[in-house]
């Protein structure tokens, strides 16, 4: 009885601690949601007048639509390129043993540890020295410098658990290198590739320092939100913040659920279950 009571207390304490941590992390997002649901220009609590007027005004704004288009374009391009580069970089990072591999691993991960503002300033000076005019295209390059190492690390986690004997067996059965890549390597590593794509999109979407230094006259959603918070506040800021937070949560939870469903489907097909 004493042991069972102790287990119940420990489970209750763990659950309470988990709820407290989650509430601490997401309380700012809840405040942003509440601020977006008021009909007044400035946020006052308790809210006296509720409404969705600012949601309609925000998404009816041509400026906001242009911001969303720019941010989505940058994030999608960064995602596509970083997954391809991160896949091959992860194979060299974790799959093969070659001279200089340890130095390569350190160099690949080094940009992660740079302050993004310093990295953005260095890239801006580099673009200026080369005579390249900054725009959303240079922002894509800047994001890749920081995002590709993260994606490489995420995919490498999956690569470390990859059994090379699977590829060797395919080669022994007469498969070409392209067939092995398409039918063995990619299907085994796809959870890591999918996770890397999610990380790349969200990190690029929410990146402020690199975009601030390298996108020139173009503007992304984080830059717009910062500018409006510094001067000329509008309730469109918490609207966009809520959209970013909820969208990120949906992507992550939806992606995790998708991976689980695919794994269950594969496990069912392997065991012959319906």
CSV table of N, CA and C in Angstrom, one decimal, residues 15-16 24 49 77 97 99 101 108 116 147 229 248-249:
chain,number,residue,atom,x,y,z
A,15,UNK,N,3.0,14.8,-13.3
A,15,UNK,CA,1.9,15.5,-14.1
A,15,UNK,C,1.8,16.9,-13.8
A,16,UNK,N,1.8,17.3,-12.5
A,16,UNK,CA,1.7,18.7,-12.1
A,16,UNK,C,2.9,19.5,-12.6
A,24,UNK,N,3.9,27.5,-18.5
A,24,UNK,CA,4.9,28.6,-18.5
A,24,UNK,C,5.3,28.9,-19.9
A,49,UNK,N,-14.5,44.1,-24.7
A,49,UNK,CA,-15.2,43.9,-26.0
A,49,UNK,C,-14.5,42.9,-26.8
A,77,UNK,N,11.6,27.5,-50.2
A,77,UNK,CA,12.9,27.3,-50.9
A,77,UNK,C,14.0,26.8,-50.0
A,97,UNK,N,33.1,6.5,-43.1
A,97,UNK,CA,34.3,6.9,-42.4
A,97,UNK,C,35.4,7.2,-43.4
A,99,UNK,N,39.0,10.1,-44.2
A,99,UNK,CA,40.0,11.0,-43.6
A,99,UNK,C,39.4,12.5,-43.6
A,101,UNK,N,37.0,13.4,-41.5
A,101,UNK,CA,35.6,13.3,-41.2
A,101,UNK,C,35.3,14.1,-39.9
A,108,UNK,N,30.8,21.7,-40.2
A,108,UNK,CA,29.4,21.7,-40.6
A,108,UNK,C,28.5,22.2,-39.5
A,116,UNK,N,23.2,34.7,-34.4
A,116,UNK,CA,22.6,34.9,-35.7
A,116,UNK,C,22.8,36.4,-36.1
A,147,UNK,N,20.5,27.1,-41.4
A,147,UNK,CA,19.5,26.0,-41.3
A,147,UNK,C,20.1,24.6,-41.7
A,229,UNK,N,5.8,46.6,-33.2
A,229,UNK,CA,6.0,46.6,-31.8
A,229,UNK,C,6.8,47.8,-31.3
A,248,UNK,N,2.7,26.5,-36.4
A,248,UNK,CA,3.9,25.7,-36.0
A,248,UNK,C,3.4,24.5,-35.2
A,249,UNK,N,2.5,24.7,-34.3
A,249,UNK,CA,2.0,23.5,-33.5
A,249,UNK,C,1.3,22.5,-34.4
